[in-house]
PDB file of C-alpha atoms in Angstrom:
ATOM      1  CA  ARG A1347     -46.585  13.789 -10.479  1.00  0.00           C
ATOM      2  CA  CYS A1348     -48.422  10.818  -8.988  1.00  0.00           C
ATOM      3  CA  ARG A1349     -47.305   8.563 -11.853  1.00  0.00           C
ATOM      4  CA  MET A1350     -43.692   9.692 -11.364  1.00  0.00           C
ATOM      5  CA  LYS A1351     -43.933   8.912  -7.649  1.00  0.00           C
ATOM      6  CA  LYS A1352     -45.246   5.420  -8.400  1.00  0.00           C
ATOM      7  CA  PHE A1353     -42.451   4.899 -10.898  1.00  0.00           C
ATOM      8  CA  LEU A1354     -39.779   5.925  -8.398  1.00  0.00           C
ATOM      9  CA  ILE A1355     -41.269   3.651  -5.733  1.00  0.00           C
ATOM     10  CA  SER A1356     -41.382   0.755  -8.180  1.00  0.00           C
ATOM     11  CA  LEU A1357     -37.792   1.432  -9.217  1.00  0.00           C
ATOM     12  CA  LEU A1358     -36.661   1.510  -5.581  1.00  0.00           C
ATOM     13  CA  ILE A1359     -38.434  -1.776  -4.850  1.00  0.00           C
ATOM     14  CA  PHE A1360     -36.880  -3.316  -7.954  1.00  0.00           C
ATOM     15  CA  CYS A1361     -33.406  -2.234  -6.825  1.00  0.00           C
ATOM     16  CA  LEU A1362     -33.832  -3.290  -3.207  1.00  0.00           C
ATOM     17  CA  ALA A1363     -35.680  -6.571  -3.736  1.00  0.00           C
ATOM     18  CA  PRO A1364     -32.513  -8.637  -4.415  1.00  0.00           C
ATOM     19  CA  LEU A1365     -30.723  -7.354  -1.294  1.00  0.00           C
ATOM     20  CA  PRO A1366     -32.158  -9.906   1.182  1.00  0.00           C
ATOM     21  CA  ILE A1367     -31.100 -12.696  -1.163  1.00  0.00           C
ATOM     22  CA  LEU A1368     -27.629 -11.176  -1.561  1.00  0.00           C
ATOM     23  CA  PHE A1369     -27.206 -10.707   2.185  1.00  0.00           C
ATOM     24  CA  PHE A1370     -28.295 -14.271   2.852  1.00  0.00           C
ATOM     25  CA  GLY A1371     -25.902 -15.526   0.170  1.00  0.00           C
ATOM     26  CA  ALA A1372     -23.057 -13.526   1.704  1.00  0.00           C
ATOM     27  CA  HIS A1373     -23.920 -14.970   5.122  1.00  0.00           C
ATOM     28  CA  VAL A1374     -23.844 -18.518   3.750  1.00  0.00           C
ATOM     29  CA  VAL A1375     -20.508 -18.089   1.945  1.00  0.00           C
ATOM     30  CA  ASP A1376     -18.819 -16.224   4.807  1.00  0.00           C
ATOM     31  CA  SER A1377     -20.083 -18.681   7.418  1.00  0.00           C
ATOM     32  CA  GLY A1378     -19.092 -21.643   5.285  1.00  0.00           C
ATOM     33  CA  LEU A1379     -15.563 -20.395   4.672  1.00  0.00           C
ATOM     34  CA  ARG A1380     -15.188 -19.691   8.377  1.00  0.00           C
ATOM     35  CA  LYS A1381     -15.643 -23.425   8.901  1.00  0.00           C
ATOM     36  CA  SER A1382     -13.746 -24.526   5.799  1.00  0.00           C
ATOM     37  CA  HIS A1383     -10.517 -26.530   5.629  1.00  0.00           C
ATOM     38  CA  TYR A1384      -9.637 -24.836   2.350  1.00  0.00           C
ATOM     39  CA  THR A1385      -5.942 -24.006   2.272  1.00  0.00           C
ATOM     40  CA  TYR A1386      -6.423 -20.314   3.058  1.00  0.00           C
ATOM     41  CA  TYR A1387      -8.751 -20.707   5.993  1.00  0.00           C
ATOM     42  CA  ASP A1388      -7.844 -23.610   8.257  1.00  0.00           C
ATOM     43  CA  GLU A1389      -5.468 -21.709  10.548  1.00  0.00           C
ATOM     44  CA  TRP A1390      -7.461 -18.462  10.435  1.00  0.00           C
ATOM     45  CA  ASN A1391     -10.595 -20.309  11.551  1.00  0.00           C
ATOM     46  CA  GLU A1392      -8.750 -22.054  14.370  1.00  0.00           C
ATOM     47  CA  LEU A1393      -7.272 -18.699  15.397  1.00  0.00           C
ATOM     48  CA  PHE A1394     -10.515 -16.699  15.403  1.00  0.00           C
ATOM     49  CA  ASN A1395     -12.408 -19.467  17.194  1.00  0.00           C
ATOM     50  CA  GLY A1396      -9.800 -19.658  19.957  1.00  0.00           C
ATOM     51  CA  ARG A1397      -9.052 -23.303  19.298  1.00  0.00           C
ATOM     52  CA  ILE A1398      -5.245 -23.149  19.037  1.00  0.00           C
ATOM     53  CA  ASN A1399      -4.010 -22.185  22.529  1.00  0.00           C
ATOM     54  CA  ALA A1400      -0.584 -23.622  21.795  1.00  0.00           C
ATOM     55  CA  ASP A1401       2.219 -24.103  24.290  1.00  0.00           C
ATOM     56  CA  LEU A1402       4.630 -23.666  21.400  1.00  0.00           C
ATOM     57  CA  LEU A1403       3.804 -21.583  18.341  1.00  0.00           C
ATOM     58  CA  VAL A1404       5.776 -21.798  15.105  1.00  0.00           C
ATOM     59  CA  MET A1405       5.824 -18.499  13.221  1.00  0.00           C
ATOM     60  CA  GLY A1406       7.340 -17.352   9.952  1.00  0.00           C
ATOM     61  CA  SER A1407       6.711 -17.439   6.229  1.00  0.00           C
ATOM     62  CA  SER A1408       6.435 -20.437   3.901  1.00  0.00           C
ATOM     63  CA  ARG A1409       9.663 -21.863   5.325  1.00  0.00           C
ATOM     64  CA  ALA A1410       7.873 -22.182   8.657  1.00  0.00           C
ATOM     65  CA  TRP A1411       4.706 -23.568   7.093  1.00  0.00           C
ATOM     66  CA  VAL A1412       6.443 -26.439   5.235  1.00  0.00           C
ATOM     67  CA  HIS A1413       9.490 -27.071   7.472  1.00  0.00           C
ATOM     68  CA  PHE A1414       8.216 -27.603  11.031  1.00  0.00           C
ATOM     69  CA  SER A1415       6.001 -30.611  11.754  1.00  0.00           C
ATOM     70  CA  PRO A1416       3.912 -30.119  14.931  1.00  0.00           C
ATOM     71  CA  LYS A1417       3.285 -33.869  15.089  1.00  0.00           C
ATOM     72  CA  ILE A1418       7.025 -34.474  15.474  1.00  0.00           C
ATOM     73  CA  LEU A1419       7.471 -31.529  17.846  1.00  0.00           C
ATOM     74  CA  ASP A1420       4.496 -32.652  19.956  1.00  0.00           C
ATOM     75  CA  SER A1421       5.770 -36.189  20.333  1.00  0.00           C
ATOM     76  CA  THR A1422       9.332 -35.153  21.167  1.00  0.00           C
ATOM     77  CA  LEU A1423       8.591 -32.249  23.492  1.00  0.00           C
ATOM     78  CA  ASN A1424       5.285 -33.408  24.970  1.00  0.00           C
ATOM     79  CA  LEU A1425       3.850 -29.974  24.252  1.00  0.00           C
ATOM     80  CA  ASN A1426       0.876 -28.697  22.272  1.00  0.00           C
ATOM     81  CA  CYS A1427       2.534 -27.175  19.190  1.00  0.00           C
ATOM     82  CA  PHE A1428       0.908 -25.359  16.282  1.00  0.00           C
ATOM     83  CA  ASN A1429       2.371 -24.070  13.003  1.00  0.00           C
ATOM     84  CA  LEU A1430       1.171 -20.539  12.208  1.00  0.00           C
ATOM     85  CA  GLY A1431       3.539 -20.078   9.251  1.00  0.00           C
ATOM     86  CA  LEU A1432       2.044 -17.783   6.613  1.00  0.00           C
ATOM     87  CA  ASP A1433       3.028 -18.409   3.008  1.00  0.00           C
ATOM     88  CA  GLY A1434       4.722 -15.468   1.278  1.00  0.00           C
ATOM     89  CA  SER A1435       4.329 -13.150   4.262  1.00  0.00           C
ATOM     90  CA  PRO A1436       6.697 -10.372   5.314  1.00  0.00           C
ATOM     91  CA  PHE A1437       7.395 -10.202   9.044  1.00  0.00           C
ATOM     92  CA  GLU A1438       5.030  -7.239   9.478  1.00  0.00           C
ATOM     93  CA  LEU A1439       2.099  -9.466   8.506  1.00  0.00           C
ATOM     94  CA  GLN A1440       3.343 -12.333  10.684  1.00  0.00           C
ATOM     95  CA  TYR A1441       3.482  -9.975  13.656  1.00  0.00           C
ATOM     96  CA  LYS A1442      -0.023  -8.636  13.013  1.00  0.00           C
ATOM     97  CA  ARG A1443      -1.391 -12.170  12.827  1.00  0.00           C
ATOM     98  CA  PHE A1444       0.328 -12.955  16.128  1.00  0.00           C
ATOM     99  CA  LYS A1445      -1.457  -9.976  17.711  1.00  0.00           C
ATOM    100  CA  MET A1446      -4.762 -11.311  16.393  1.00  0.00           C
ATOM    101  CA  TYR A1447      -3.846 -14.722  17.769  1.00  0.00           C
ATOM    102  CA  LEU A1448      -3.410 -13.238  21.246  1.00  0.00           C
ATOM    103  CA  GLN A1449      -6.863 -11.623  21.073  1.00  0.00           C
ATOM    104  CA  HIS A1450      -8.505 -15.044  20.773  1.00  0.00           C
ATOM    105  CA  ASN A1451      -6.062 -17.558  22.286  1.00  0.00           C
ATOM    106  CA  LYS A1452      -3.900 -17.895  25.375  1.00  0.00           C
ATOM    107  CA  LYS A1453      -0.327 -16.714  24.955  1.00  0.00           C
ATOM    108  CA  PRO A1454       2.219 -19.411  24.085  1.00  0.00           C
ATOM    109  CA  ARG A1455       5.111 -20.232  26.406  1.00  0.00           C
ATOM    110  CA  TYR A1456       7.462 -20.619  23.447  1.00  0.00           C
ATOM    111  CA  ILE A1457       7.697 -19.264  19.913  1.00  0.00           C
ATOM    112  CA  VAL A1458       9.833 -20.837  17.228  1.00  0.00           C
ATOM    113  CA  GLN A1459      10.375 -17.919  14.887  1.00  0.00           C
ATOM    114  CA  GLU A1460      11.621 -18.892  11.435  1.00  0.00           C
ATOM    115  CA  VAL A1461      13.979 -16.199  10.189  1.00  0.00           C
ATOM    116  CA  GLY A1462      15.328 -15.722   6.713  1.00  0.00           C
ATOM    117  CA  LEU A1463      17.210 -13.518   4.330  1.00  0.00           C
ATOM    118  CA  VAL A1464      14.166 -12.104   2.550  1.00  0.00           C
ATOM    119  CA  ALA A1465      10.912 -12.257   4.529  1.00  0.00           C
ATOM    120  CA  THR A1466      12.117 -11.218   8.002  1.00  0.00           C
ATOM    121  CA  LEU A1467      14.356  -8.163   7.754  1.00  0.00           C
ATOM    122  CA  ALA A1468      13.424  -7.005   4.257  1.00  0.00           C
ATOM    123  CA  LYS A1469      10.560  -4.660   3.511  1.00  0.00           C
ATOM    124  CA  GLY A1470       7.433  -6.462   2.334  1.00  0.00           C
ATOM    125  CA  THR A1471       5.649  -4.665  -0.496  1.00  0.00           C
ATOM    126  CA  GLU A1472       2.638  -6.921  -0.980  1.00  0.00           C
ATOM    127  CA  VAL A1473       0.076  -8.771   1.096  1.00  0.00           C
ATOM    128  CA  PRO A1474       0.018 -12.334  -0.290  1.00  0.00           C
ATOM    129  CA  GLY A1475      -3.047 -14.451  -0.972  1.00  0.00           C
ATOM    130  CA  THR A1476      -5.622 -11.719  -0.440  1.00  0.00           C
ATOM    131  CA  GLN A1477      -8.467 -14.264  -0.761  1.00  0.00           C
ATOM    132  CA  GLN A1478      -7.544 -15.531   2.705  1.00  0.00           C
ATOM    133  CA  PHE A1479      -8.990 -12.352   4.249  1.00  0.00           C
ATOM    134  CA  LEU A1480     -12.373 -12.350   2.461  1.00  0.00           C
ATOM    135  CA  PRO A1481     -14.563 -13.970   5.168  1.00  0.00           C
ATOM    136  CA  TYR A1482     -13.048 -11.781   7.891  1.00  0.00           C
ATOM    137  CA  LEU A1483     -13.226  -8.253   6.459  1.00  0.00           C
ATOM    138  CA  GLN A1484     -15.486  -7.168   9.332  1.00  0.00           C
ATOM    139  CA  ASP A1485     -12.654  -7.796  11.788  1.00  0.00           C
ATOM    140  CA  THR A1486     -10.997  -4.490  12.655  1.00  0.00           C
ATOM    141  CA  MET A1487      -7.413  -5.771  12.468  1.00  0.00           C
ATOM    142  CA  VAL A1488      -8.004  -7.642   9.210  1.00  0.00           C
ATOM    143  CA  TRP A1489      -9.578  -4.570   7.652  1.00  0.00           C
ATOM    144  CA  GLY A1490      -6.599  -2.547   8.839  1.00  0.00           C
ATOM    145  CA  ILE A1491      -4.249  -4.943   7.038  1.00  0.00           C
ATOM    146  CA  VAL A1492      -6.066  -4.967   3.701  1.00  0.00           C
ATOM    147  CA  SER A1493      -7.119  -1.309   3.619  1.00  0.00           C
ATOM    148  CA  ASN A1494      -3.600  -0.034   4.324  1.00  0.00           C
ATOM    149  CA  SER A1495      -1.913  -2.072   1.605  1.00  0.00           C
ATOM    150  CA  ASN A1496      -1.935  -2.509  -2.142  1.00  0.00           C
ATOM    151  CA  THR A1497      -4.686  -5.145  -2.062  1.00  0.00           C
ATOM    152  CA  HIS A1498      -7.227  -2.795  -3.733  1.00  0.00           C
ATOM    153  CA  PHE A1499      -9.982  -3.644  -1.261  1.00  0.00           C
ATOM    154  CA  ASN A1500     -12.554  -0.881  -0.918  1.00  0.00           C
ATOM    155  CA  ILE A1501     -15.661  -0.028   1.073  1.00  0.00           C
ATOM    156  CA  PHE A1502     -17.886  -2.052  -1.289  1.00  0.00           C
ATOM    157  CA  ASP A1503     -15.911  -5.200  -0.429  1.00  0.00           C
ATOM    158  CA  LYS A1504     -16.628  -4.647   3.235  1.00  0.00           C
ATOM    159  CA  TYR A1505     -20.296  -3.703   3.148  1.00  0.00           C
ATOM    160  CA  PHE A1506     -21.958  -4.701  -0.153  1.00  0.00           C
ATOM    161  CA  PRO A1507     -23.046  -8.362  -0.032  1.00  0.00           C
ATOM    162  CA  LEU A1508     -21.033 -10.786  -2.198  1.00  0.00           C
ATOM    163  CA  TYR A1509     -19.201  -7.944  -3.972  1.00  0.00           C
ATOM    164  CA  LYS A1510     -15.896  -9.160  -2.527  1.00  0.00           C
ATOM    165  CA  TYR A1511     -16.449 -12.603  -4.075  1.00  0.00           C
ATOM    166  CA  ASN A1512     -16.582 -11.262  -7.619  1.00  0.00           C
ATOM    167  CA  ASN A1513     -14.732 -13.767  -9.871  1.00  0.00           C
ATOM    168  CA  GLU A1514     -14.235 -16.123  -6.889  1.00  0.00           C
ATOM    169  CA  LEU A1515     -16.562 -18.936  -7.963  1.00  0.00           C
ATOM    170  CA  VAL A1516     -14.333 -21.611  -6.390  1.00  0.00           C
ATOM    171  CA  LEU A1517     -14.546 -19.905  -2.994  1.00  0.00           C
ATOM    172  CA  ILE A1518     -18.298 -19.343  -3.322  1.00  0.00           C
ATOM    173  CA  LYS A1519     -18.791 -23.035  -4.066  1.00  0.00           C
ATOM    174  CA  GLU A1520     -16.556 -24.097  -1.168  1.00  0.00           C
ATOM    175  CA  GLY A1521     -18.369 -21.678   1.164  1.00  0.00           C
ATOM    176  CA  ILE A1522     -21.761 -23.132   0.240  1.00  0.00           C
ATOM    177  CA  MET A1523     -20.544 -26.719   0.488  1.00  0.00           C
ATOM    178  CA  SER A1524     -18.810 -26.110   3.823  1.00  0.00           C
ATOM    179  CA  TYR A1525     -21.930 -24.356   5.152  1.00  0.00           C
ATOM    180  CA  ARG A1526     -23.769 -27.603   4.402  1.00  0.00           C
ATOM    181  CA  GLY A1527     -21.037 -29.634   6.104  1.00  0.00           C
ATOM    182  CA  LYS A1528     -19.692 -30.968   2.807  1.00  0.00           C
ATOM    183  CA  GLY A1529     -16.546 -28.880   2.332  1.00  0.00           C
ATOM    184  CA  ILE A1530     -13.118 -30.202   1.446  1.00  0.00           C
ATOM    185  CA  LYS A1531     -11.241 -32.435   3.859  1.00  0.00           C
ATOM    186  CA  PRO A1532      -8.267 -31.101   5.879  1.00  0.00           C
ATOM    187  CA  VAL A1533      -4.946 -31.092   4.034  1.00  0.00           C
ATOM    188  CA  LYS A1534      -2.812 -29.750   6.894  1.00  0.00           C
ATOM    189  CA  TYR A1535      -1.916 -30.954  10.361  1.00  0.00           C
ATOM    190  CA  LYS A1536      -1.987 -28.117  12.901  1.00  0.00           C
ATOM    191  CA  GLY A1537      -0.952 -25.634  10.218  1.00  0.00           C
ATOM    192  CA  TYR A1538       1.845 -27.729   8.730  1.00  0.00           C
ATOM    193  CA  GLN A1539       1.736 -29.078   5.189  1.00  0.00           C
ATOM    194  CA  GLY A1540       4.660 -31.172   4.011  1.00  0.00           C
ATOM    195  CA  GLN A1541       5.233 -30.843   0.276  1.00  0.00           C
ATOM    196  CA  GLU A1542       5.604 -34.096  -1.609  1.00  0.00           C
ATOM    197  CA  LYS A1543       7.350 -32.485  -4.553  1.00  0.00           C
ATOM    198  CA  PRO A1544      10.538 -33.308  -6.463  1.00  0.00           C
ATOM    199  CA  TRP A1545      13.332 -30.806  -7.142  1.00  0.00           C
ATOM    200  CA  ASP A1546      11.847 -28.301  -9.615  1.00  0.00           C
ATOM    201  CA  ASN A1547      15.010 -26.843 -11.243  1.00  0.00           C
ATOM    202  CA  SER A1548      13.999 -23.241 -10.483  1.00  0.00           C
ATOM    203  CA  PHE A1549      17.404 -22.789  -8.832  1.00  0.00           C
ATOM    204  CA  GLU A1550      19.123 -23.446 -12.141  1.00  0.00           C
ATOM    205  CA  ASP A1551      17.042 -20.668 -13.732  1.00  0.00           C
ATOM    206  CA  PHE A1552      17.798 -18.324 -10.827  1.00  0.00           C
ATOM    207  CA  LYS A1553      21.495 -19.052 -11.114  1.00  0.00           C
ATOM    208  CA  ALA A1554      21.468 -18.271 -14.835  1.00  0.00           C
ATOM    209  CA  GLU A1555      19.627 -14.985 -14.199  1.00  0.00           C
ATOM    210  CA  ASN A1556      22.045 -13.924 -11.420  1.00  0.00           C
ATOM    211  CA  PRO A1557      25.543 -14.879 -12.583  1.00  0.00           C
ATOM    212  CA  GLY A1558      27.079 -12.330 -10.210  1.00  0.00           C
ATOM    213  CA  GLY A1559      25.301 -13.681  -7.145  1.00  0.00           C
ATOM    214  CA  TRP A1560      22.456 -12.121  -5.190  1.00  0.00           C
ATOM    215  CA  GLY A1561      21.644 -10.169  -2.048  1.00  0.00           C
ATOM    216  CA  PRO A1562      18.260  -9.332  -0.514  1.00  0.00           C
ATOM    217  CA  ARG A1563      17.186  -5.833   0.430  1.00  0.00           C
ATOM    218  CA  PHE A1564      17.853  -4.848   4.043  1.00  0.00           C
ATOM    219  CA  ASP A1565      15.239  -2.630   5.701  1.00  0.00           C
ATOM    220  CA  THR A1566      15.842  -0.724   8.933  1.00  0.00           C
ATOM    221  CA  GLU A1567      12.101  -0.395   9.652  1.00  0.00           C
ATOM    222  CA  SER A1568      11.709  -4.178   9.503  1.00  0.00           C
ATOM    223  CA  VAL A1569      14.686  -4.578  11.828  1.00  0.00           C
ATOM    224  CA  ALA A1570      13.035  -2.187  14.288  1.00  0.00           C
ATOM    225  CA  LEU A1571       9.739  -4.089  14.049  1.00  0.00           C
ATOM    226  CA  PHE A1572      11.445  -7.415  14.700  1.00  0.00           C
ATOM    227  CA  HIS A1573      13.181  -5.834  17.702  1.00  0.00           C
ATOM    228  CA  GLU A1574       9.763  -4.665  18.951  1.00  0.00           C
ATOM    229  CA  PHE A1575       8.396  -8.203  18.614  1.00  0.00           C
ATOM    230  CA  LEU A1576      11.276  -9.726  20.584  1.00  0.00           C
ATOM    231  CA  SER A1577      10.931  -7.043  23.248  1.00  0.00           C
ATOM    232  CA  PHE A1578       7.192  -7.762  23.528  1.00  0.00           C
ATOM    233  CA  CYS A1579       7.873 -11.469  23.976  1.00  0.00           C
ATOM    234  CA  LYS A1580      10.568 -10.838  26.578  1.00  0.00           C
ATOM    235  CA  THR A1581       8.257  -8.561  28.546  1.00  0.00           C
ATOM    236  CA  ASN A1582       5.439 -11.110  28.407  1.00  0.00           C
ATOM    237  CA  ASP A1583       7.611 -14.068  29.417  1.00  0.00           C
ATOM    238  CA  ILE A1584       7.436 -15.790  26.020  1.00  0.00           C
ATOM    239  CA  LYS A1585      10.691 -17.506  25.097  1.00  0.00           C
ATOM    240  CA  VAL A1586      11.605 -17.098  21.427  1.00  0.00           C
ATOM    241  CA  VAL A1587      13.883 -19.446  19.525  1.00  0.00           C
ATOM    242  CA  MET A1588      15.021 -17.916  16.223  1.00  0.00           C
ATOM    243  CA  VAL A1589      15.697 -20.533  13.561  1.00  0.00           C
ATOM    244  CA  TYR A1590      17.252 -20.265  10.122  1.00  0.00           C
ATOM    245  CA  PRO A1591      16.162 -23.597   8.559  1.00  0.00           C
ATOM    246  CA  PRO A1592      18.255 -25.425   5.956  1.00  0.00           C
ATOM    247  CA  VAL A1593      18.461 -24.083   2.405  1.00  0.00           C
ATOM    248  CA  TYR A1594      20.171 -25.789  -0.511  1.00  0.00           C
ATOM    249  CA  TYR A1595      23.890 -25.015  -0.215  1.00  0.00           C
ATOM    250  CA  GLY A1596      24.066 -23.641  -3.769  1.00  0.00           C
ATOM    251  CA  ILE A1597      21.888 -20.629  -2.926  1.00  0.00           C
ATOM    252  CA  THR A1598      24.126 -19.864   0.060  1.00  0.00           C
ATOM    253  CA  GLU A1599      27.232 -19.918  -2.132  1.00  0.00           C
ATOM    254  CA  MET A1600      25.610 -17.277  -4.382  1.00  0.00           C
ATOM    255  CA  LEU A1601      24.742 -14.936  -1.501  1.00  0.00           C
ATOM    256  CA  ASP A1602      26.608 -11.624  -1.303  1.00  0.00           C
ATOM    257  CA  LYS A1603      28.846 -12.166   1.710  1.00  0.00           C
ATOM    258  CA  LYS A1604      28.596  -8.629   3.099  1.00  0.00           C
ATOM    259  CA  ILE A1605      24.802  -8.679   3.034  1.00  0.00           C
ATOM    260  CA  GLY A1606      24.674 -12.181   4.487  1.00  0.00           C
ATOM    261  CA  ASP A1607      27.061 -11.253   7.298  1.00  0.00           C
ATOM    262  CA  LYS A1608      25.026  -8.153   8.091  1.00  0.00           C
ATOM    263  CA  ILE A1609      21.714 -10.020   8.315  1.00  0.00           C
ATOM    264  CA  PHE A1610      23.080 -12.919  10.346  1.00  0.00           C
ATOM    265  CA  GLY A1611      24.894 -10.374  12.498  1.00  0.00           C
ATOM    266  CA  GLU A1612      21.543  -8.796  13.338  1.00  0.00           C
ATOM    267  CA  TYR A1613      20.119 -12.148  14.430  1.00  0.00           C
ATOM    268  CA  ARG A1614      23.138 -12.829  16.624  1.00  0.00           C
ATOM    269  CA  ALA A1615      22.855  -9.362  18.136  1.00  0.00           C
ATOM    270  CA  PHE A1616      19.170  -9.963  18.889  1.00  0.00           C
ATOM    271  CA  SER A1617      20.078 -13.291  20.458  1.00  0.00           C
ATOM    272  CA  LYS A1618      22.607 -11.650  22.739  1.00  0.00           C
ATOM    273  CA  GLU A1619      20.391  -8.698  23.670  1.00  0.00           C
ATOM    274  CA  PHE A1620      17.327 -10.736  24.589  1.00  0.00           C
ATOM    275  CA  ASP A1621      19.002 -13.997  25.588  1.00  0.00           C
ATOM    276  CA  PHE A1622      16.987 -15.849  22.955  1.00  0.00           C
ATOM    277  CA  PRO A1623      18.705 -18.697  21.084  1.00  0.00           C
ATOM    278  CA  PHE A1624      19.515 -18.358  17.386  1.00  0.00           C
ATOM    279  CA  LEU A1625      19.888 -21.675  15.571  1.00  0.00           C
ATOM    280  CA  ASP A1626      21.540 -21.447  12.165  1.00  0.00           C
ATOM    281  CA  TYR A1627      21.225 -24.520   9.912  1.00  0.00           C
ATOM    282  CA  THR A1628      23.131 -23.009   6.988  1.00  0.00           C
ATOM    283  CA  ASN A1629      25.782 -25.738   7.131  1.00  0.00           C
ATOM    284  CA  ASP A1630      23.570 -28.638   8.151  1.00  0.00           C
ATOM    285  CA  SER A1631      24.087 -31.910   6.265  1.00  0.00           C
ATOM    286  CA  LEU A1632      20.545 -31.667   4.855  1.00  0.00           C
ATOM    287  CA  THR A1633      21.635 -28.695   2.737  1.00  0.00           C
ATOM    288  CA  LEU A1634      23.944 -30.812   0.572  1.00  0.00           C
ATOM    289  CA  THR A1635      21.347 -32.997  -1.132  1.00  0.00           C
ATOM    290  CA  LYS A1636      18.749 -31.888  -3.687  1.00  0.00           C
ATOM    291  CA  ALA A1637      16.637 -34.909  -2.766  1.00  0.00           C
ATOM    292  CA  ASN A1638      15.714 -33.098   0.485  1.00  0.00           C
ATOM    293  CA  PHE A1639      14.316 -30.032  -1.321  1.00  0.00           C
ATOM    294  CA  TYR A1640      11.727 -29.086  -3.902  1.00  0.00           C
ATOM    295  CA  ASN A1641      13.493 -25.784  -4.557  1.00  0.00           C
ATOM    296  CA  SER A1642      16.529 -24.010  -3.166  1.00  0.00           C
ATOM    297  CA  GLN A1643      14.647 -22.458  -0.242  1.00  0.00           C
ATOM    298  CA  HIS A1644      12.182 -25.177   0.746  1.00  0.00           C
ATOM    299  CA  LEU A1645      12.542 -28.706   2.063  1.00  0.00           C
ATOM    300  CA  ASN A1646      10.177 -31.322   0.718  1.00  0.00           C
ATOM    301  CA  LYS A1647       8.117 -33.525   3.058  1.00  0.00           C
ATOM    302  CA  SER A1648      10.901 -36.050   3.604  1.00  0.00           C
ATOM    303  CA  GLY A1649      13.463 -33.318   4.208  1.00  0.00           C
ATOM    304  CA  SER A1650      11.200 -31.338   6.514  1.00  0.00           C
ATOM    305  CA  GLU A1651      10.472 -34.377   8.661  1.00  0.00           C
ATOM    306  CA  GLN A1652      14.165 -35.162   8.944  1.00  0.00           C
ATOM    307  CA  PHE A1653      14.771 -31.554   9.915  1.00  0.00           C
ATOM    308  CA  SER A1654      11.853 -31.486  12.375  1.00  0.00           C
ATOM    309  CA  ARG A1655      13.208 -34.536  14.206  1.00  0.00           C
ATOM    310  CA  LYS A1656      16.702 -33.049  14.359  1.00  0.00           C
ATOM    311  CA  PHE A1657      15.412 -29.645  15.445  1.00  0.00           C
ATOM    312  CA  ALA A1658      13.053 -31.110  18.066  1.00  0.00           C
ATOM    313  CA  LEU A1659      15.921 -32.878  19.817  1.00  0.00           C
ATOM    314  CA  THR A1660      17.945 -29.654  19.878  1.00  0.00           C
ATOM    315  CA  LEU A1661      14.955 -27.705  21.157  1.00  0.00           C
ATOM    316  CA  LYS A1662      14.403 -30.266  23.887  1.00  0.00           C
ATOM    317  CA  GLU A1663      17.885 -29.484  25.193  1.00  0.00           C
ATOM    318  CA  ILE A1664      17.156 -25.737  25.094  1.00  0.00           C
ATOM    319  CA  ILE A1665      13.839 -25.936  26.929  1.00  0.00           C
ATOM    320  CA  SER A1666      14.293 -26.679  30.604  1.00  0.00           C
ATOM    321  CA  PRO A1667      13.366 -30.305  31.363  1.00  0.00           C
ATOM    322  CA  SER A1668      11.245 -29.026  34.224  1.00  0.00           C
ATOM    323  CA  GLN A1669       9.132 -27.074  31.752  1.00  0.00           C
ATOM    324  CA  VAL A1670       8.598 -29.726  29.073  1.00  0.00           C
ATOM    325  CA  GLY A1671       5.207 -31.355  29.314  1.00  0.00           C
ATOM    326  CA  LYS A1672       3.872 -29.030  32.001  1.00  0.00           C
TER     327      LYS A1672
END
């Protein structure tokens, strides 16, 4: 019996001995990524550390992230602007990130909300880029996002050290390097990242796969959630400007007219109900030239900067001159 007791104690020590090392390693990687400029983490780190505090916040999916240059908006409007666009995100996730933003930063005076045919009023089925949440799983709202989705996170990811970084050697390395102050250099400016890419011909493939045209799904729950967001902003004296940025004209010609009219009708109805502007760039001159895009939905860096300058001048007319720069 005594020998068995010694064996069990030795086994327990053997099992527990690595834990301090694992916990320290998890601390290093988490802390490093929370300081990292790696593409997933720059805006999250600014958000959680309360360093954004924007006068004007750009929100939306990838078409916000790559279309709106805060540098151009700042210089034209004399405001502190920040791009919180979240690549591949449905509006539900954008809204949740905005709520997290408000927990750590002052509320913005203005929101430029990028709206679209797919990400805004259609039901999102996946949470994109799940690696972006790894250093923040202890945050209640982040855990709520990943645990109530199809991300396959479980209790071991939250509590067992380094388990969540299984097969994430690149992130582990970046976390260690950033912890030592030697992480990658910033690739974005205040959340914006212009894409220096040529036209990629994916539209031609899409056109061949959809000879009868296309139409996104329309989801009443997402419409209700967007209405809730606009109502929240109205109540809290945050002026929202809804913007449909330019897309290549060919994708618009393929759109099912009834679905397109219904979605744009919703945006116009929201605009009327809340007295928030809706700017539609469907027929803008930028849409006619492939040289402005890297695919049918996204402007390249040159195109986005042309658009940002054009949009900033329009926005300057919308915002009261007495408010600009205050």
